[in-house]
Amino acid sequence: MRAHIVTYGCQMNEYDTHLVASELASLGFQMVEAIEDADLVLVNTCAVRGKPVEKVKSLLGRLRKEKARRGLVIGMMGCLAQLPEGQAIAEKFEVDLLLGPGAITRIGEALAARGRFWDTAFDPALDRAIPPPPAGALAAYVPIIRGCNHRCTYCVVPRTRGGVEVSRPPEVILKEIEQLKAAGVVEVTLLGQNVNSYGNDRPDYPSFAELLRMVGAMGIPRVRFLTSHPVNFTEAIVRAIAETPAIARYIHLPAQSGSDRVLRRMAREYRRADYLRRIEVIRDHLPDAVLSTDLIVGFPGETEEDFQATLSLYDEVGFDHAYMFIYSARPGTAAAEHFPDLPREVKVERLQRLIEKQKAWSLERNRAWVGREVEVLIRGGAKEAGFAEGHDRGNHPVLVPAEEAPGPGLYRVRVTEASPHLLFGEVVGVLHRPAAREAVA
Ligand code: SAH
Ligand code: SF4
Ligand code: F3S
């Protein structure tokens, strides 16, 4: 049997895809590159905005046709599978297997059922499952906490990945990282909706700051984490980063808006001034830290004045980068049910202005790196011909001439040029190259 998995959404979904692919491999499946060659196609879905949901629908439409033509098992997993919206879509497109994010360990059972198998119940064994290290990879994700205790009014995630934060046992996390290290992985990214909350649900577990120090001492050259929440991004965490050289100097701290009125309607538990205080603490301890954020434009009721507050927050922080989203009304969320959506033109026009702001700041921030040396993890070729692409400890994408970096590895690079999106550089040293048998990245 041959299988193919299509993955939408965030790093959690990428990790889940790897876990399910490993499970399929152990069941004797061969993973294939093309959908046309697969007997089983799993769609790992995202429900955070309308766009990824539309993509899933059009792919499922294509798969249903293929199923009618040549027979095919269609599976849906990921966040959309957990929602009534997704289950209606699965029904319509004749999906055979449906597994919620907490049920992916039941893939074997689902296939053995040889018919329709839908499961959205959470499997307690999931937190203890350790997939084998991805073959030849230099970078890997490791989930540390599942679910979300917050209730941002626009967001589906507490309903898809669980509304109560559950920390993964530290011994399981450390064991997984040991195995990755033994397999040659040089960069580990700790994952969670709110990694800062790690251990809050378990007094017997280390805190996030303590976990960072533990992981940072394991001999993995680079440790990163995603995502932080401004409410519990404590000074203890900032200190742990500052005092642990392996931890990347990159902090992604979603602000969502610069307006207190909007933050209140979003049910974000901090205000603009609290956010800026967090940034100050970060700058005090980590003057070189690269800062990025998430911003939503056109949240219901957002006035021009509210939007101006987001622009001015951007200027006050001077973010290195931002992920900017047009508000998308998601079925079942408080915001979609209680607040009318703004006209699309207003949202699009604000996004354009925000993008201009982001580009100007990113160019200025990126230019500050020209002439400096950065450590770049190169995993493969770049989209631009003749270049190899990687990222540094500040998560900047960095391009170097392909002939200077003949394969995956950790390179020392002198930055020679900057654009709003990229740093360009020349290789001045090789820090680590995987042994030949591992070099597949
Ligand atoms: N747990 C993280 C990220 C969750 S989803 C956090 O709390 O920061 C990633 C990002 O998608 C969010 O930070 C938010 O900016 C954006 N997002 C979530 N729901 C959205 C919606 N309905 N419309 C537009 N953007 C949304
Ligand atoms: Fe969604 Fe808010 Fe939780 Fe982030 S903190 S996952 S935006 S509810
Ligand atoms: Fe990730 Fe999308 Fe789910 S962003 S958490 S896959 S809704």
XYZ file of C-alpha atoms and ligand atoms in Angstrom:
482
model
C 0.000 0.000 0.000
C 1.189 3.492 -0.858
C 0.333 6.626 1.099
C 0.624 10.380 0.696
C -0.016 13.109 3.280
C -0.845 16.719 2.338
C -0.096 19.119 5.204
C -1.648 22.553 5.791
C -1.296 24.789 8.824
C 1.379 25.259 11.435
C 4.352 23.402 12.891
C 2.073 21.277 15.090
C 0.529 19.843 11.959
C 3.962 19.236 10.452
C 4.930 17.294 13.550
C 1.666 15.317 13.473
C 2.267 14.469 9.816
C 5.682 13.092 10.734
C 4.154 11.049 13.568
C 1.459 9.565 11.325
C 3.919 8.937 8.473
C 6.163 7.010 10.901
C 3.174 4.991 12.061
C 2.214 4.232 8.437
C 5.772 3.170 7.656
C 5.707 0.740 10.579
C 2.440 -0.681 9.203
C 4.210 -1.422 5.922
C 3.067 1.596 3.916
C 5.369 3.192 1.407
C 5.220 7.002 1.374
C 4.981 8.363 -2.197
C 5.593 11.847 -3.633
C 2.548 12.071 -5.888
C -1.125 11.821 -4.981
C -1.730 9.913 -8.239
C 0.461 7.068 -6.967
C -1.185 6.771 -3.538
C -3.839 4.307 -2.366
C -4.303 6.308 0.832
C -4.317 10.110 0.895
C -4.440 11.886 4.243
C -5.212 15.592 4.369
C -3.797 17.264 7.488
C -6.015 20.314 7.801
C -5.936 23.776 9.364
C -8.999 25.762 10.448
C -7.505 28.984 11.783
C -8.723 31.142 8.889
C -11.126 30.718 5.975
C -8.382 30.365 3.377
C -6.858 27.064 4.546
C -10.389 25.646 4.824
C -11.067 26.580 1.175
C -7.849 24.829 0.150
C -8.904 21.668 1.951
C -12.290 21.733 0.210
C -10.821 22.029 -3.256
C -8.312 19.237 -2.587
C -11.066 16.981 -1.233
C -13.123 17.729 -4.354
C -10.271 16.488 -6.489
C -9.752 13.427 -4.276
C -13.433 12.479 -4.405
C -13.243 12.406 -8.209
C -10.130 10.285 -8.078
C -11.785 7.946 -5.600
C -14.717 7.442 -7.982
C -12.314 6.748 -10.843
C -9.720 4.422 -9.356
C -10.662 3.693 -5.730
C -8.799 5.483 -2.990
C -8.953 5.806 0.771
C -9.363 9.452 1.835
C -8.482 10.541 5.346
C -8.863 13.868 7.121
C -6.811 14.806 10.153
C -5.745 18.098 11.775
C -7.699 20.954 13.321
C -10.576 21.116 10.852
C -11.397 17.458 11.561
C -12.178 18.378 15.170
C -14.832 20.955 14.269
C -18.480 20.455 13.215
C -17.603 22.623 10.173
C -14.930 20.122 9.159
C -17.089 17.096 9.821
C -19.768 18.504 7.496
C -17.090 18.946 4.834
C -15.841 15.389 5.407
C -19.397 14.097 5.017
C -19.886 15.982 1.759
C -16.616 14.810 0.198
C -17.007 11.187 1.317
C -14.013 11.092 3.624
C -13.371 7.548 4.900
C -11.150 8.185 7.912
C -11.366 11.218 10.163
C -8.983 11.672 13.074
C -8.910 14.740 15.331
C -5.523 16.110 16.491
C -5.783 13.998 19.684
C -6.719 10.802 17.863
C -3.889 10.477 15.323
C -2.325 7.582 17.272
C -5.382 5.546 16.197
C -4.409 5.580 12.515
C -3.627 1.829 12.613
C -7.030 1.061 14.101
C -8.693 3.346 11.571
C -7.101 1.483 8.652
C -7.851 -1.928 10.172
C -11.550 -0.983 10.332
C -11.648 -1.201 6.493
C -14.561 1.207 6.269
C -15.659 4.520 7.662
C -13.770 5.355 10.891
C -14.235 8.724 12.555
C -12.645 9.529 15.889
C -12.194 12.854 17.662
C -11.612 11.563 21.196
C -8.307 12.402 22.783
C -5.879 9.512 23.248
C -4.013 9.924 26.575
C -1.126 7.882 25.121
C -0.413 10.645 22.579
C 1.722 12.697 24.974
C 3.995 9.708 25.485
C 4.361 8.749 21.846
C 7.832 9.393 20.447
C 8.132 9.067 16.678
C 11.516 8.001 15.272
C 13.758 10.956 14.297
C 13.001 12.236 10.779
C 15.519 10.521 8.481
C 18.594 12.650 7.874
C 16.995 15.849 9.188
C 19.118 18.545 10.823
C 16.135 20.320 12.397
C 13.138 18.884 14.220
C 10.061 19.911 16.218
C 9.268 18.665 19.707
C 5.829 19.388 21.235
C 5.985 20.256 24.927
C 2.444 21.412 25.728
C -0.922 20.789 24.155
C -4.092 22.884 24.148
C -4.773 26.470 25.146
C -6.267 27.993 28.304
C -6.985 31.322 26.617
C -10.201 32.194 24.853
C -9.334 34.804 22.252
C -12.700 35.600 20.704
C -11.509 35.112 17.097
C -9.729 31.784 17.551
C -10.720 28.145 16.909
C -7.620 26.553 18.406
C -8.963 25.873 21.956
C -11.757 23.869 20.305
C -9.437 21.972 17.979
C -6.416 21.190 20.118
C -8.099 21.285 23.497
C -9.235 24.077 25.795
C -7.069 23.005 28.720
C -3.297 23.133 28.615
C -1.645 19.768 29.229
C 2.131 19.660 29.602
C 3.961 16.701 28.152
C 6.019 14.790 30.752
C 9.568 16.207 30.908
C 11.172 12.771 30.741
C 9.374 12.091 27.439
C 10.474 15.467 26.021
C 14.097 14.929 27.057
C 14.119 11.362 25.730
C 12.792 12.527 22.366
C 15.468 15.232 22.181
C 18.213 12.721 23.116
C 17.093 10.517 20.235
C 17.078 13.481 17.842
C 20.567 14.455 18.958
C 21.853 10.914 18.447
C 20.352 11.009 14.932
C 22.320 14.146 14.054
C 19.702 16.854 14.599
C 21.344 20.207 15.398
C 18.253 22.360 15.897
C 15.221 21.573 18.002
C 12.084 23.752 18.124
C 9.923 23.305 21.221
C 6.266 23.595 20.247
C 3.036 24.641 21.901
C 0.233 27.186 21.544
C 1.633 28.840 24.650
C 4.989 27.311 25.488
C 5.424 29.773 28.377
C 2.650 27.976 30.285
C 4.674 24.762 30.352
C 4.395 23.107 33.787
C 1.650 25.423 35.073
C -0.717 22.457 35.136
C 1.798 20.229 36.948
C 3.617 21.390 40.085
C 5.835 18.298 39.786
C 7.113 19.364 36.332
C 9.771 22.009 35.685
C 8.621 25.477 34.660
C 9.200 26.622 31.077
C 12.268 28.621 32.175
C 13.669 25.509 33.879
C 12.865 23.323 30.880
C 14.696 25.770 28.600
C 17.794 25.500 30.781
C 17.563 21.690 30.811
C 17.179 21.406 27.048
C 19.829 24.077 26.508
C 22.338 21.940 28.424
C 21.824 18.809 26.315
C 24.419 19.612 23.702
C 22.024 20.456 20.846
C 23.621 23.545 19.242
C 20.336 25.358 18.615
C 17.118 25.375 20.606
C 14.084 27.454 19.622
C 10.499 27.656 20.846
C 7.088 28.670 19.479
C 4.709 30.351 20.428
C 4.871 32.678 23.412
C 1.980 34.597 24.952
C 2.558 38.130 26.286
C 0.663 37.354 29.509
C 3.073 34.762 30.818
C 6.326 35.675 29.144
C 8.078 36.239 32.466
C 11.432 37.750 33.302
C 12.522 34.265 34.500
C 12.080 33.055 30.919
C 14.020 35.994 29.494
C 16.839 35.295 31.964
C 16.897 31.605 31.066
C 17.325 32.566 27.399
C 20.016 35.147 28.185
C 21.983 32.674 30.313
C 21.716 29.673 27.964
C 23.851 30.119 24.843
C 22.126 27.332 22.883
C 18.754 29.098 22.986
C 18.099 31.097 19.836
C 17.911 34.871 20.179
C 14.569 34.923 18.480
C 11.325 35.779 20.222
C 7.952 35.534 18.556
C 5.466 37.384 20.739
C 2.032 37.847 19.135
C 0.574 41.291 19.925
C -2.515 40.954 17.643
C -3.348 44.675 17.988
C -1.944 47.907 19.420
C -5.338 49.178 20.529
C -6.618 48.464 24.033
C -10.208 48.627 22.831
C -9.532 45.901 20.268
C -7.428 43.824 22.664
C -10.353 43.871 25.112
C -12.806 42.733 22.431
C -10.362 40.029 21.410
C -10.204 38.946 25.097
C -6.430 39.178 25.057
C -5.610 39.532 28.766
C -2.902 42.211 28.396
C -2.982 45.797 27.231
C -0.629 47.778 25.025
C 1.388 49.064 27.997
C 1.831 45.507 29.365
C 3.057 44.367 25.984
C 5.568 47.202 25.770
C 6.830 46.398 29.278
C 7.536 42.819 28.168
C 9.494 44.132 25.201
C 11.508 46.368 27.510
C 12.500 43.406 29.700
C 13.534 41.460 26.590
C 15.621 44.368 25.271
C 17.273 44.809 28.698
C 18.491 41.220 28.884
C 18.774 40.381 25.189
C 19.718 43.526 23.287
C 20.389 41.480 20.124
C 17.151 39.516 20.152
C 15.199 39.372 16.921
C 11.543 40.144 17.599
C 8.565 39.075 15.575
C 4.840 39.227 16.153
C 1.416 38.292 14.838
C -1.014 41.086 13.982
C -4.660 40.853 12.964
C -6.109 43.712 10.921
C -9.787 44.465 10.509
C -11.007 42.832 13.700
C -14.766 43.626 14.031
C -15.292 47.190 15.170
C -11.651 48.177 14.515
C -11.717 51.922 13.729
C -9.096 53.860 11.788
C -7.887 55.118 15.175
C -7.522 51.542 16.494
C -5.605 50.608 13.386
C -3.339 53.637 13.842
C -2.584 52.286 17.324
C -1.363 49.036 15.736
C 0.862 51.012 13.351
C 2.284 53.043 16.234
C 2.900 49.924 18.311
C 4.894 48.634 15.360
C 7.005 51.804 15.394
C 7.491 51.733 19.148
C 8.774 48.153 19.116
C 10.431 48.236 15.701
C 9.693 44.562 15.030
C 12.154 42.691 12.861
C 9.293 40.806 11.306
C 5.532 40.361 11.551
C 3.015 37.798 10.387
C -0.001 39.854 9.369
C -3.492 38.451 8.966
C -6.784 39.815 7.769
C -9.404 38.935 10.354
C -11.348 35.893 9.250
C -14.692 35.183 10.898
C -14.606 31.546 11.975
C -17.867 29.651 12.599
C -18.474 28.996 16.280
C -16.138 31.688 17.620
C -17.456 34.415 19.918
C -16.267 37.173 17.588
C -18.041 35.692 14.563
C -21.246 35.215 16.530
C -21.400 38.598 18.250
C -19.643 41.167 16.087
C -20.402 42.151 12.467
C -17.480 41.782 10.053
C -15.901 44.903 8.517
C -16.122 45.401 4.731
C -13.449 43.472 2.894
C -12.054 46.636 1.166
C -11.369 48.241 4.551
C -9.504 45.172 5.782
C -7.483 44.765 2.591
C -6.508 48.426 2.523
C -5.328 48.324 6.149
C -3.342 45.193 5.491
C -1.573 46.964 2.616
C -0.555 49.826 4.882
C 0.621 47.432 7.571
C 2.688 45.489 5.037
C 4.378 48.750 3.974
C 5.238 49.386 7.631
C 6.579 45.876 8.067
C 8.734 46.080 4.929
C 10.287 49.381 5.972
C 11.134 48.118 9.460
C 12.399 44.733 8.258
C 14.687 46.435 5.770
C 16.091 48.708 8.463
C 16.490 45.857 10.977
C 17.989 43.502 8.400
C 20.469 46.144 7.222
C 21.856 46.328 10.764
C 23.190 42.790 10.213
C 25.286 43.659 7.161
C 28.955 43.169 7.962
C 28.226 40.870 10.898
C 28.673 37.123 11.112
C 25.729 34.814 11.688
C 25.379 31.067 12.102
C 23.203 29.621 9.371
C 21.535 26.226 9.299
C 21.350 25.264 5.647
C 18.894 22.508 4.867
C 18.842 22.584 1.086
C 18.637 24.627 -2.085
C 16.846 27.980 -2.288
C 13.900 29.061 -4.438
C 16.337 31.367 -6.187
C 18.616 29.470 -8.571
C 22.301 29.428 -7.684
C 21.707 29.928 -3.958
C 21.471 27.762 -0.885
C 19.037 28.866 1.806
C 19.041 28.597 5.559
C 18.127 30.515 8.680
C 20.216 32.047 11.441
C 19.681 32.151 15.213
C 17.398 35.146 14.734
C 15.243 33.178 12.274
C 16.243 35.403 9.329
C 16.195 33.571 6.011
C 19.768 33.756 4.675
C 20.920 33.066 1.099
C 24.486 32.145 0.182
C 25.952 31.205 -3.209
C 25.246 27.499 -3.715
C 28.879 26.655 -4.446
C 29.919 28.008 -1.033
C 27.570 25.675 0.831
C 27.769 22.339 -0.966
C 25.207 20.634 1.294
C 23.146 20.740 4.462
C 24.981 21.868 7.569
C 25.708 24.671 10.013
C 27.767 27.425 8.399
C 29.338 30.646 9.597
C 28.237 33.381 7.212
C 29.226 37.028 6.823
C 26.185 39.102 5.875
C 26.882 41.204 2.791
C 23.460 42.527 1.805
C 19.921 42.820 3.141
C 16.427 43.068 1.678
C 13.159 43.370 3.643
C 12.748 39.608 3.416
C 16.240 38.175 3.298
C 19.861 38.427 4.279
C 22.525 37.586 1.685
C 25.972 36.460 2.711
C 29.185 34.587 2.055
C 30.320 31.453 3.832
C 33.357 32.062 6.037
C 33.397 28.768 7.904
C 31.812 25.339 8.298
C 30.649 24.520 11.823
C 28.989 21.205 11.190
C 28.336 18.918 8.230
C 26.387 15.698 8.709
C 28.108 12.404 7.959
C 27.490 11.335 4.343
C 24.866 8.719 5.179
C 22.783 11.335 7.039
C 23.037 14.084 4.464
C 19.511 14.049 3.086
C 17.983 16.961 5.090
N -1.243 30.356 20.071
C -0.673 31.349 19.318
C -1.048 31.351 17.828
C -2.371 30.839 17.380
S -2.855 30.912 15.691
C -0.980 32.664 19.998
O -1.868 32.756 20.808
O -0.309 33.631 19.754
C -1.642 31.913 14.891
C -2.099 33.289 14.566
O -3.171 33.291 13.670
C -2.595 34.091 15.743
O -1.568 34.608 16.510
C -3.425 35.135 15.078
O -2.660 36.280 14.746
C -3.890 34.485 13.797
N -5.322 34.167 13.846
C -5.959 33.297 14.662
N -7.281 33.296 14.422
C -7.494 34.194 13.422
C -8.659 34.647 12.719
N -9.860 34.194 13.016
N -8.484 35.573 11.737
C -7.266 36.044 11.431
N -6.141 35.659 12.058
C -6.250 34.742 13.043
Fe -5.883 31.069 19.936
Fe -5.595 32.945 21.751
Fe -5.119 30.418 22.417
Fe -3.469 31.700 20.794
S -3.873 32.217 22.929
S -4.280 29.618 20.493
S -4.802 33.033 19.611
S -7.099 31.262 21.851
Fe -2.129 25.089 13.592
Fe -4.083 25.703 11.947
Fe -4.515 24.110 13.977
S -2.537 27.062 12.683
S -3.107 24.764 15.551
S -3.168 23.715 12.231
S -5.917 25.619 13.214
